[in-house]
Every structure is written in C-alpha cells, then in structure tokens.
XYZ file of C-alpha atoms in Angstrom:
656
model
C 58.415 27.238 -47.065
C 61.816 25.694 -47.804
C 63.366 25.436 -51.314
C 66.323 23.088 -51.788
C 67.991 21.076 -54.485
C 68.521 18.192 -52.155
C 66.331 15.179 -51.745
C 65.093 16.214 -48.241
C 64.173 19.321 -46.188
C 63.822 20.111 -42.444
C 61.508 22.381 -40.363
C 62.412 22.970 -36.714
C 60.375 24.381 -33.727
C 62.960 25.574 -31.257
C 60.631 25.833 -28.245
C 57.494 23.761 -28.560
C 54.311 25.209 -27.099
C 50.861 23.797 -26.662
C 49.748 26.066 -29.448
C 51.996 24.070 -31.826
C 49.715 21.069 -31.438
C 48.149 20.074 -34.794
C 48.494 18.248 -38.169
C 51.702 18.630 -40.210
C 52.463 17.590 -43.835
C 54.994 18.418 -46.550
C 54.530 19.122 -50.240
C 57.057 18.603 -53.060
C 56.913 20.582 -56.285
C 59.170 19.554 -59.197
C 58.916 20.325 -62.888
C 55.373 21.648 -62.547
C 54.149 18.667 -60.615
C 52.996 18.646 -56.971
C 52.833 15.799 -54.485
C 51.877 15.939 -50.753
C 52.834 13.569 -47.988
C 50.539 12.006 -45.456
C 49.648 14.240 -42.505
C 51.457 13.841 -39.193
C 49.728 14.686 -35.889
C 51.899 16.464 -33.324
C 50.549 17.000 -29.781
C 52.511 19.323 -27.540
C 51.531 18.641 -23.969
C 51.668 21.153 -21.124
C 51.308 24.949 -20.884
C 53.591 27.685 -19.715
C 53.334 28.754 -16.096
C 51.170 31.869 -15.703
C 52.513 35.033 -14.116
C 50.326 36.843 -11.489
C 50.902 40.434 -10.453
C 49.000 42.707 -7.986
C 48.595 46.429 -8.426
C 49.127 47.054 -4.650
C 50.724 45.002 -1.945
C 48.862 46.869 0.838
C 45.227 48.008 0.818
C 42.565 49.304 3.222
C 39.316 47.579 4.107
C 36.707 48.502 1.562
C 39.190 48.997 -1.231
C 39.788 46.594 -4.131
C 42.768 44.494 -5.185
C 43.525 44.580 -8.937
C 45.232 41.420 -10.295
C 46.738 40.501 -13.710
C 47.376 36.933 -14.877
C 49.399 36.281 -18.066
C 50.255 33.135 -20.058
C 53.314 34.150 -22.068
C 53.816 32.580 -25.496
C 50.352 30.942 -25.360
C 47.862 31.573 -28.131
C 44.212 32.495 -27.329
C 41.455 31.614 -26.831
C 42.242 30.953 -23.178
C 40.416 30.612 -19.856
C 41.848 32.304 -16.739
C 41.030 31.376 -13.147
C 41.788 33.766 -10.223
C 41.630 32.686 -6.589
C 41.383 34.671 -3.324
C 42.742 32.521 -0.521
C 41.931 33.161 3.166
C 43.009 31.178 6.155
C 40.457 28.623 7.343
C 38.040 29.355 4.510
C 37.251 28.131 1.023
C 39.029 30.143 -1.694
C 36.860 32.516 -3.723
C 37.324 31.989 -7.460
C 36.631 34.164 -10.501
C 36.715 32.868 -14.088
C 37.420 35.003 -17.165
C 37.390 33.914 -20.833
C 39.786 35.719 -23.148
C 39.153 34.930 -26.827
C 41.802 37.310 -28.214
C 44.374 37.909 -25.401
C 46.811 35.723 -23.509
C 46.269 37.700 -20.273
C 43.344 38.808 -18.096
C 42.632 41.279 -15.270
C 40.150 41.135 -12.355
C 39.298 42.977 -9.111
C 38.666 41.530 -5.655
C 36.997 43.616 -2.917
C 38.565 43.722 0.525
C 36.031 42.884 3.190
C 35.862 43.352 6.946
C 38.101 40.928 8.821
C 40.397 40.528 5.814
C 43.953 40.747 7.128
C 46.544 39.009 4.914
C 45.263 37.860 1.544
C 46.847 35.385 -0.903
C 46.079 35.284 -4.619
C 47.060 32.941 -7.458
C 45.846 32.023 -10.975
C 46.056 29.318 -13.642
C 45.098 28.958 -17.309
C 43.087 26.466 -19.324
C 42.779 25.673 -23.035
C 40.740 23.361 -25.233
C 42.863 20.909 -27.252
C 41.733 17.850 -29.198
C 38.277 17.899 -27.644
C 39.807 18.055 -24.164
C 40.601 20.736 -21.595
C 44.198 21.139 -20.482
C 45.140 23.208 -17.395
C 48.394 24.980 -16.723
C 50.157 24.829 -13.409
C 49.270 27.476 -10.804
C 51.035 30.784 -10.866
C 53.122 32.259 -8.153
C 51.267 33.263 -4.960
C 50.924 36.982 -4.375
C 50.446 38.379 -0.864
C 48.405 41.518 -0.109
C 48.279 43.115 3.342
C 45.007 44.666 4.562
C 44.932 47.605 6.968
C 41.836 48.796 8.893
C 40.663 52.327 7.972
C 38.905 52.520 11.344
C 38.344 50.320 14.322
C 35.077 48.546 15.124
C 32.681 51.070 16.722
C 31.503 50.951 20.332
C 27.853 51.588 21.350
C 26.741 52.549 24.883
C 23.381 53.535 26.487
C 23.242 55.910 29.479
C 22.258 55.665 32.274
C 21.716 51.990 31.395
C 20.427 49.659 28.739
C 17.696 48.664 31.223
C 15.477 51.694 31.920
C 11.953 52.650 32.976
C 9.707 54.441 30.546
C 9.597 58.124 31.165
C 13.306 58.258 31.923
C 15.681 59.842 29.423
C 18.120 57.523 27.662
C 21.239 58.575 25.701
C 23.070 56.516 23.076
C 26.728 57.073 22.141
C 28.557 55.424 19.232
C 32.276 56.072 18.519
C 35.243 54.753 16.499
C 38.894 55.525 15.677
C 39.736 56.216 12.046
C 42.993 56.331 10.134
C 41.805 59.288 8.103
C 38.585 61.293 8.383
C 37.788 61.385 4.701
C 34.272 60.080 3.838
C 33.636 58.665 7.327
C 29.985 58.309 8.503
C 28.367 56.891 11.667
C 24.686 55.782 11.752
C 22.381 54.730 14.625
C 19.533 52.402 13.596
C 16.600 50.576 15.192
C 14.596 48.069 13.180
C 16.307 49.316 9.987
C 15.143 52.849 10.778
C 17.937 55.429 10.910
C 17.554 57.427 14.118
C 20.583 59.669 13.534
C 23.736 59.924 11.376
C 26.910 62.080 11.595
C 30.114 62.465 9.588
C 32.358 62.318 12.619
C 34.044 59.871 14.946
C 31.299 60.148 17.645
C 27.470 59.981 17.451
C 25.104 60.876 20.346
C 21.312 60.399 20.465
C 18.924 61.136 23.409
C 15.186 60.504 23.948
C 12.537 59.873 26.649
C 12.158 56.140 26.896
C 8.852 54.462 26.095
C 7.842 50.851 25.838
C 8.176 51.117 22.069
C 11.866 52.005 22.537
C 12.681 48.503 23.725
C 14.654 46.492 21.181
C 17.974 46.131 19.368
C 20.013 49.169 18.338
C 22.789 49.099 15.717
C 25.743 51.456 15.284
C 27.312 51.354 11.826
C 30.515 53.064 10.607
C 31.051 53.404 6.841
C 33.973 54.695 4.812
C 34.053 54.012 1.125
C 33.260 50.340 0.652
C 34.300 49.454 4.205
C 31.736 49.155 6.978
C 31.707 47.839 10.569
C 28.789 47.460 12.978
C 28.086 47.073 16.687
C 24.742 46.053 18.305
C 23.160 46.869 21.707
C 19.914 45.526 23.207
C 17.790 47.963 25.298
C 14.947 47.002 27.665
C 12.398 49.660 28.745
C 10.206 48.789 31.738
C 6.564 49.946 31.863
C 5.832 52.944 34.078
C 2.063 52.441 33.988
C -0.263 50.335 31.848
C -2.423 51.671 29.052
C -5.673 53.243 30.227
C -9.033 51.584 29.665
C -12.106 53.405 28.369
C -15.504 52.073 29.459
C -18.918 53.114 28.047
C -22.270 52.802 29.785
C -23.749 51.475 26.507
C -22.244 50.785 23.125
C -25.613 50.725 21.273
C -28.263 53.193 22.370
C -31.188 55.228 21.081
C -30.773 58.851 20.206
C -31.481 61.357 23.016
C -30.220 58.839 25.575
C -27.402 59.590 28.031
C -23.928 58.123 27.477
C -21.224 57.950 30.149
C -17.551 57.347 29.309
C -14.998 56.529 32.043
C -11.197 56.299 31.722
C -9.059 54.426 34.263
C -5.609 52.880 34.822
C -5.377 49.637 36.710
C -3.505 50.195 40.018
C -2.553 53.761 39.112
C -4.527 56.922 39.795
C -2.097 59.799 39.489
C -2.328 60.655 35.809
C -3.702 63.349 33.537
C -6.731 61.978 31.645
C -8.471 63.210 28.507
C -11.356 61.766 26.452
C -11.326 62.165 22.688
C -13.403 61.277 19.653
C -11.501 59.883 16.687
C -12.135 61.366 13.252
C -10.664 60.806 9.829
C -9.085 64.255 9.912
C -7.752 63.897 13.462
C -8.853 63.419 17.073
C -11.325 65.795 18.712
C -10.804 66.557 22.409
C -14.078 66.266 24.311
C -12.915 66.748 27.903
C -9.763 66.706 30.025
C -11.216 64.442 32.653
C -11.508 60.858 33.710
C -15.330 60.799 33.100
C -17.689 62.222 30.447
C -21.513 62.188 30.376
C -23.501 63.500 27.397
C -26.889 63.180 25.665
C -26.251 61.669 22.253
C -27.762 61.978 18.816
C -27.140 60.134 15.579
C -24.124 62.278 14.727
C -22.379 61.096 17.878
C -21.898 57.657 16.376
C -18.164 56.895 16.171
C -15.054 55.710 18.008
C -13.905 57.176 21.342
C -10.585 56.878 23.194
C -8.939 58.243 26.318
C -5.343 59.223 27.013
C -3.331 59.206 30.241
C -0.088 61.149 30.825
C 2.514 60.432 33.528
C 6.002 61.990 33.545
C 5.642 63.006 29.939
C 4.600 59.509 28.885
C 1.258 59.508 27.110
C -0.626 56.297 26.587
C -3.850 55.831 24.703
C -6.598 53.323 25.346
C -8.129 51.055 22.771
C -10.983 52.738 20.880
C -14.580 52.066 21.898
C -17.266 52.071 19.198
C -20.480 53.911 20.110
C -23.545 53.471 17.855
C -26.466 55.851 18.261
C -29.631 54.693 16.504
C -32.515 56.692 15.100
C -35.710 54.664 14.615
C -36.472 53.374 11.141
C -39.320 54.983 9.238
C -42.125 52.999 7.666
C -40.581 51.285 4.643
C -41.951 51.603 1.124
C -42.077 48.590 -1.173
C -42.080 49.113 -4.924
C -41.149 47.473 -8.194
C -37.729 48.409 -9.497
C -39.074 48.961 -13.013
C -41.682 51.401 -11.686
C -45.166 50.036 -12.365
C -46.620 47.385 -10.030
C -46.787 44.766 -12.750
C -44.728 41.940 -14.154
C -44.842 39.952 -17.364
C -45.633 36.292 -16.875
C -42.413 34.304 -17.108
C -40.200 37.297 -16.311
C -38.420 37.916 -12.971
C -39.815 40.473 -10.538
C -37.409 42.821 -8.759
C -38.705 44.531 -5.627
C -36.986 47.223 -3.588
C -37.717 48.060 0.044
C -36.616 51.492 1.269
C -36.602 53.143 4.654
C -36.102 56.894 4.390
C -34.955 57.237 7.994
C -33.157 54.996 10.393
C -29.590 54.372 11.448
C -27.903 51.554 9.569
C -27.435 48.704 9.541
C -31.093 47.941 8.836
C -32.465 44.423 8.565
C -35.064 44.132 5.769
C -37.430 41.158 5.592
C -39.477 40.333 2.466
C -42.804 38.497 2.571
C -44.947 36.942 -0.136
C -48.290 36.576 1.504
C -47.335 35.520 5.006
C -44.295 33.560 3.877
C -40.844 34.969 4.637
C -38.856 34.942 1.380
C -35.611 36.750 2.220
C -33.709 38.793 4.829
C -31.166 41.402 3.829
C -28.954 43.624 5.999
C -28.066 46.898 4.334
C -27.929 50.634 4.929
C -31.084 52.228 3.520
C -32.615 49.758 1.068
C -32.699 46.119 0.042
C -33.731 44.279 -3.112
C -35.607 41.038 -3.607
C -35.940 38.857 -6.698
C -38.994 36.651 -7.266
C -38.628 34.331 -10.243
C -41.631 32.147 -9.422
C -44.425 34.310 -10.850
C -47.734 32.566 -11.549
C -50.720 33.869 -13.443
C -53.299 33.288 -10.739
C -51.064 34.048 -7.753
C -53.070 36.509 -5.642
C -50.611 36.833 -2.776
C -49.358 40.350 -2.086
C -45.862 41.442 -1.145
C -44.691 43.376 1.891
C -41.477 44.114 3.745
C -40.476 45.219 7.205
C -37.422 47.099 8.459
C -35.745 47.212 11.834
C -32.445 48.255 13.372
C -31.046 48.309 16.903
C -33.402 51.045 18.008
C -35.715 49.958 20.799
C -38.829 50.954 18.851
C -38.782 47.692 16.933
C -39.706 46.989 13.315
C -41.899 48.881 10.838
C -43.930 47.180 8.085
C -44.737 48.496 4.624
C -48.124 48.483 2.913
C -49.090 45.400 0.937
C -48.051 45.635 -2.702
C -50.280 43.802 -5.152
C -48.658 42.926 -8.440
C -50.529 42.687 -11.724
C -49.341 39.715 -13.757
C -49.399 40.567 -17.459
C -50.037 37.591 -19.709
C -48.253 38.050 -23.043
C -50.250 37.946 -26.271
C -50.533 34.497 -27.799
C -51.810 33.324 -31.197
C -53.137 36.381 -33.019
C -55.482 35.595 -35.935
C -57.223 37.641 -38.641
C -60.459 36.889 -40.483
C -62.782 38.762 -42.810
C -66.452 38.705 -43.851
C -66.707 38.008 -46.728
C -63.518 36.026 -47.026
C -61.294 35.738 -50.069
C -63.295 37.508 -52.802
C -65.104 40.770 -52.160
C -67.352 42.633 -54.584
C -66.341 46.109 -55.580
C -68.133 48.703 -53.477
C -69.297 46.238 -50.852
C -68.555 46.419 -47.121
C -65.958 44.108 -45.560
C -65.503 43.378 -41.871
C -62.076 42.423 -40.502
C -61.853 40.603 -37.171
C -58.515 40.475 -35.327
C -58.463 38.289 -32.211
C -55.985 36.742 -29.801
C -56.146 33.457 -27.968
C -54.644 34.798 -24.753
C -53.326 38.072 -23.370
C -53.921 40.638 -20.649
C -56.049 43.691 -21.416
C -55.861 46.347 -22.719
C -54.651 45.053 -26.087
C -53.342 47.275 -28.853
C -54.591 46.036 -32.239
C -53.171 47.143 -35.587
C -54.367 46.155 -39.066
C -52.034 46.358 -42.068
C -52.316 45.843 -45.802
C -49.145 44.637 -47.468
C -48.416 45.426 -51.074
C -44.978 46.705 -51.905
C -44.941 48.108 -48.373
C -46.907 47.770 -45.156
C -49.749 50.290 -44.829
C -51.388 50.839 -41.442
C -55.158 50.808 -41.973
C -56.499 50.752 -38.453
C -55.331 50.675 -34.848
C -57.231 50.636 -31.597
C -56.730 49.786 -27.936
C -59.424 47.512 -26.564
C -60.235 45.946 -23.223
C -61.150 42.810 -25.124
C -59.442 39.953 -26.873
C -60.768 40.963 -30.293
C -61.581 43.970 -32.393
C -63.595 44.410 -35.593
C -63.053 46.999 -38.296
C -65.453 47.719 -41.125
C -64.282 48.839 -44.521
C -67.333 50.592 -45.991
C -66.628 50.351 -49.714
C -63.948 48.083 -51.095
C -62.157 49.160 -54.224
C -59.968 47.419 -56.736
C -56.833 48.937 -55.165
C -57.798 47.309 -51.849
C -56.785 43.946 -53.274
C -53.811 42.583 -51.352
C -52.551 40.723 -48.295
C -53.844 41.724 -44.855
C -52.514 40.905 -41.405
C -52.939 42.225 -37.897
C -50.544 42.796 -35.000
C -51.542 42.621 -31.337
C -49.555 43.762 -28.314
C -50.056 44.643 -24.669
C -47.901 45.854 -21.789
C -45.714 42.783 -22.203
C -44.214 44.744 -25.133
C -44.222 41.762 -27.470
C -45.806 42.220 -30.907
C -47.641 39.112 -32.107
C -48.373 38.961 -35.831
C -51.247 36.997 -37.339
C -51.082 34.822 -40.430
C -51.832 36.890 -43.541
C -55.053 36.613 -45.515
C -55.525 37.567 -49.151
C -58.470 39.719 -50.246
C -59.384 39.985 -53.943
C -61.819 42.745 -54.942
C -63.952 41.551 -57.877
C -66.608 43.270 -60.047
C -70.000 43.845 -58.421
C -72.996 41.694 -59.527
C -75.080 44.633 -60.770
C -72.139 45.809 -62.820
C -71.884 42.334 -64.291
C -75.662 42.514 -65.130
C -75.271 45.888 -66.803
C -72.367 44.612 -68.855
C -74.304 41.434 -69.741
C -77.428 43.432 -70.698
C -75.397 45.807 -72.790
C -73.688 42.892 -74.484
C -77.087 41.208 -75.068
C -78.492 44.405 -76.548
C -75.543 44.577 -78.901
C -76.032 40.949 -79.892
C -79.799 41.376 -80.403
C -79.202 44.505 -82.436
C -76.668 42.745 -84.578
C -79.037 39.795 -85.104
C -81.907 42.173 -85.942
C -79.810 44.016 -88.467
C -78.667 40.763 -90.008
C -82.272 39.461 -90.253
C -83.477 42.732 -91.698
C -80.755 42.657 -94.272
C -81.532 39.044 -95.085
C -85.288 39.609 -95.519
C -84.733 42.707 -97.582
C -82.378 40.838 -99.855
C -84.849 37.997 -100.187
C -87.651 40.411 -101.071
C -85.556 41.958 -103.773
C -84.801 38.505 -105.122
C -88.555 37.619 -105.531
C -89.373 40.599 -107.903
C -87.016 39.648 -110.773
C -88.217 36.035 -110.527
C -91.781 36.997 -111.505
C -90.573 39.165 -114.373
C -88.447 36.388 -115.727
C -91.397 34.032 -115.515
C -93.404 36.356 -117.814
C -90.556 36.511 -120.286
C -90.393 32.760 -120.400
C -94.105 32.506 -121.152
C -93.779 34.971 -124.004
C -90.924 33.004 -125.364
C -93.001 29.836 -125.339
C -95.781 31.562 -127.199
C -93.340 32.831 -129.756
C -91.925 29.379 -130.106
C -95.362 27.989 -130.780
C -95.970 30.566 -133.470
C -92.716 29.837 -135.079
C -93.585 26.212 -135.094
C -96.796 26.896 -136.787
C -95.133 29.253 -139.349
C -91.724 27.840 -140.007
C -91.225 29.673 -143.232
C -91.980 33.067 -142.004
C -88.737 34.944 -142.008
C -90.039 37.930 -140.089
C -89.576 38.203 -136.439
C -92.612 37.711 -134.302
C -93.359 40.678 -132.305
C -95.590 39.670 -129.423
C -97.616 42.006 -127.393
C -95.507 41.095 -124.366
C -92.245 42.614 -125.646
C -90.955 46.012 -124.747
C -89.373 48.311 -127.265
C -86.116 48.571 -125.379
C -85.393 44.865 -125.955
C -85.096 44.071 -122.256
C -86.986 40.800 -122.934
C -89.296 41.351 -119.945
C -92.781 39.953 -120.465
C -95.640 40.939 -118.325
C -98.063 38.133 -117.803
C -101.684 38.450 -117.084
C -101.007 36.464 -114.010
C -99.164 39.381 -112.429
C -102.437 41.083 -111.935
C -103.294 38.491 -109.400
C -101.012 40.209 -106.911
C -100.636 38.720 -103.534
C -102.830 35.763 -104.278
C -100.276 34.487 -106.610
C -97.425 35.018 -104.170
C -99.217 33.020 -101.580
C -99.123 29.959 -103.656
C -96.593 27.254 -103.099
C -93.607 27.433 -105.378
C -91.642 24.489 -106.702
C -88.606 24.523 -108.889
C -87.617 22.004 -111.599
C -85.103 21.852 -114.398
C -86.345 21.726 -118.047
C -84.579 22.011 -121.360
C -85.997 24.550 -123.803
C -84.931 25.658 -127.194
C -84.271 29.335 -127.646
C -84.352 31.252 -130.781
C -81.771 33.666 -131.869
C -83.794 36.777 -132.650
C -81.337 37.654 -135.334
C -80.977 34.220 -137.043
C -84.119 32.375 -136.030
C -85.145 29.759 -136.682
C -81.841 28.394 -137.993
C -79.883 29.037 -134.754
C -80.740 26.734 -131.813
C -79.336 26.361 -128.371
C -79.948 24.284 -125.306
C -80.236 26.037 -121.902
C -81.243 25.010 -118.447
C -84.573 26.414 -117.416
C -85.808 26.684 -113.864
C -89.569 26.532 -113.864
C -91.748 27.732 -111.119
C -94.776 25.611 -110.593
C -97.359 27.365 -108.639
C -100.222 25.405 -107.314
C -103.555 26.769 -106.430
C -104.962 26.216 -103.058
C -107.394 23.718 -104.505
C -104.863 22.110 -106.885
C -107.266 22.733 -109.719
C -105.107 24.888 -111.870
C -101.379 24.538 -112.653
C -99.536 27.327 -114.294
C -96.021 26.943 -115.398
C -93.762 29.912 -115.771
C -90.258 29.616 -116.984
C -87.249 31.810 -116.499
C -84.702 31.403 -119.178
C -81.050 31.939 -118.479
C -78.931 32.476 -121.545
C -76.467 34.779 -123.073
C -76.801 38.450 -122.432
C -77.739 38.799 -126.080
C -80.786 36.626 -125.847
C -84.218 38.253 -126.319
C-alpha cells in the first residue's frame, strides 16, 4: 500500500519472476470515497535456472546417487524432472511434484556396467492454462567404481564329461573390500552352494541330469555380477528295461521279471516293487520268478548300477486277478417291487473278484447297460409297465480266465397306485335310530393288499374302522345307529405305493325309528281321544242338568196360567190365589201332573216358540201388569193326538 498527497503513485518489482505473473489494479481512497482502476494483466515469461547438486561425486556399483534440484526465487507448486544420462543409451527420467517447496530430492541406483554417469534437472510450472519449462540445470558428473570384478566359473576336469566321473566347479572374483560379499552357484534357479568368500568350489559325480547351464553370481549390497558355464554329461550306459512274462494273469500263476541293459552287461541289478511308502527290494538279480496272488498287484521296477551311477527302469504294471463271484441283483430300495410310474434302481454286486469288473444288465434277454466299476454297478429303468413280465439279471466278468458269472433272475412286482376311492352306505342318507348300516369303501384300481380306513368327521376326524384286504373293496357294518352317529363319513385307501386316496364324503342323518313314531302317534291319539271324551262327557252332563230346570219352569208357567184364569173370572177378589201347585217357600216352582209321565214325556219332540203373557204382581195384582217373553215348549205325542203347552216365564227375580 502506498499513501501520498500527490496525484499519482508507483509500485516497482525490482527483479521480475514468473511468480509475479497475474492481474494488477490500483485503488484510490479520498474523503471516505473509494474508486478502483481497471485490472492490468502482467505475464512474466521464463523461469530461473535450476541448480543440481549430488551428494557424492564417486560411488560403488550397487550404491545410490542422491541428487537435489532447486529453483531459487520460484514459488510452488512446481514440477521437477531428473535425468540419468549414459553414453549410447536413452536417459532415465524421474518426475517429482512439489506442491509446497521450490526444491526436490531423488535417488538413482548404480547398476552393473555404470562407469561415468551424468545427471541434470529442469523445472516446470502451470501458468495461464499452459505449462512453462525452465532451462536445464548444470550437468553433474558421478564416477562409478567396481566393488568387485566379474566372477570366473570353471569346471574340472572339463565341461564335457562322462557320467560316473567326478566334476568340480570353481567360481572366484576380486573384491575391493570383503564386507557383505557372497558367491552363489546355481543350476536351473536352484542354489547348489553359496559362500561368503572370494572363491566357491563344488564337486559331484556327474549324471545325465547334471547336464545344463550353471551360473555363478557374486553379490555385495545392491551390486551383483554373474558368469555362466554350459556343461555336457555323456551317458555311461542307458537306462535298464524291465520285462514281464505277463502283465495280466490269474492268481496262483507264475510271473517272471527280467532286467536288462541294451549293449551292456556288467552292472549290478536289483528288482523292486514300488509302494506308496517307499520301494520294496525283492531281489538283487537280473531275473525274478514268483507265484503271484491278488496282493501282488502293483508296479515293479529294476535298477542297474555302474561306477556309482544308478539308473532305474520305467515301472511295469502287473495285475493279478481273482475270479469274480456270482453276482447278486437287488433293488436299491430293498423290496423287489416298484410303483407304477416311478423309476426302478437296481444294483448288481460281486462279493469277490479283482477290479475292474464289467457288469452287464439285462431286461429279459435284452442288454440294457454295461458298467465298469470295482465291486458293484447300478442300473436305472424308467420304462416300467404294468403288465411287463420280463425279469432282470446281470452278469459280471473281469480279466480272469474263468469268464463271466450270471446272477439269478429278479422278478419285480409292479405296484399300481390306488385310484378313485369311493364310499357308499345302505341305507343311504337317512338311517333310522337303532337300525344297522353297511358302509362300502371301494377303489377303481390298485394293487393288493389295500389298507382301508373309515372316518367320521364332526369337529374332528374319528377313525371308525380300518382293515387290510386282498380285495378292491371292504364292507363294515354298524349294528345300531344312534343320533350321535349323524355326520359326514369318508374312507381312505392306500397300498404299498404309499399314497393315501380319499373318497368323496357322504352325509348320514340318523332319524327316529318307525315304531317309536307309532308309539308317539298312539300316545298322542290317546291323549286326543281322552280329551275329546272328557269334553263330550262334560257337554252331555251340562245338557242333562239344563233339561231338569226346564221341566220345573214349565210347571210353574202352567200354574200361572191357571191363576190368571181365576183372576179373570174373579176380578174383584183382592185376595191372592193360592193354588195347590205353589210351595210355601215362594220359589214359584209348580209341579205338573205331567211330570209323572217320566221318560215318556221326555221322549216327545220339543219345539220352542215365543209368546207374550201377562204376569201378575203377587203383591199388587191385578193392578200391576207387565209384558215378558215366554218360551213355550210344545210337546207332541207320538200320534199327534194331544198337544200340551207348557210355558216357562222369565221375569224379575221378584216374580212369583
């Protein structure tokens, strides 16, 4: 910031650097007001020359050269590039990014054949979306000294040798200092020997396997140098050959093994049997004869030794066969049966016999399959038919001279699964209480024996009956049905196919027995007849009681008429007329002479009619008069010759 009382101000950069590249502007503040100028872009081209320094000017092979490259007065981030320059080769370059420093350090390893090395460096920055490189630094020279000379490798007596002869290898070098020096002898990347000295020696009896390239390697620190030597070993004698009289033979036969070398007879021979846990020596001889058994099956070899060189023949496989026993054929599941539609697995076994054994399966006389196995073989038949009567058999044979053995014929029972179970009953639907009911469960198809089960289903399934029958149906009798036997019934049938087939349910309703209905009806009828009888008796009795008062009232009416007639004839008589028909207690009942007729009178026909009569007040007669309705009984004689009229008068309770 610059403060001045003049009209202008200056800002100077004494030594411009690339880091000064950017936008510049000035701002004026006066009397509390601020004003900025337009920005001005300044681009400073070029970078300072980097400075390269080396930690050492002289190094040994295997060591490292440490370098430092610096860009003074440059501002990070910066990229540094280091180069290792060798004569007649492309420079090796390393790149380092420094986000916070203007210098960088790296290491270069010194390799074999590096003598005088040159190094330089340069820098790079990113400006205005472009990269800008500095010029290259000064070149720094580094001298390389060998810590040891390249080793020499020799073979004695020669690199061309005959097997059985001893060969000696010698590897040597000259070192500047003995610290951490090591010499190694290798063949096919296998270290044969190593020493921490200037000289290595290695000796062995040459074999054909010793032919090849040998490498001597000297290491010290990171430095290493190698030398190679090719060795050729000539064959002293070829590998022996083992011959067998027979490779496959029956047990208890004789086997002869012979070992030989083509064109060479002076050797020590031995015959061996190879085992997993090592070789077993059978005889130190060229020939071996023995009687074999099954346990002698295996691989045999022979070895020949000349001048300490031992060579082994290729192994010979000897197979000793025991005859196969008569095979047994059976069903894998156990029983000689199969469910129709299911696959049938058969297994053929031979208890004795040296494997491999060839098993052949037959269906009838047709060959179905051949299997080679050790002691058994399996066969799958998926084409099972219901009426297929062909039996199965198998034979077994191996390389024994006795030939093949055949099993017995195995006949398979084809089990037909249960199909369409049904349930019926007699009677069906409604059953009288106490009666017998027969249930018939049957199937449309299925192999015997069949397991039948009968259930009644209410709130749960109750097993009522089960039986195994050699038939396609079974009947069960329920002796006396009860009301609680009402419900839904169904049956389940199964056989060895192990599939339960359920019938459609039927519903049984237990109703009242007919004789019980008759008893109830008779009892009800008796009650009705009794009620009617009582009602009729009551009615007749009431009617009889009603007839008695009618006759009495008729007599009273007649007496009244007679009294009326007398009053008519004696109108002035103020006394009451006291007829012979009146009773002292004033009940106004008059007994008529007609009552003496008894039943004859009752047998007459009775008719009723309405008449008006005048009654006399016994207390005020004859002044008081009244009009009442009178029902008259008109009885007719059987011969209609006599008509008697009797009247019953209905009036006030006071009337007499």
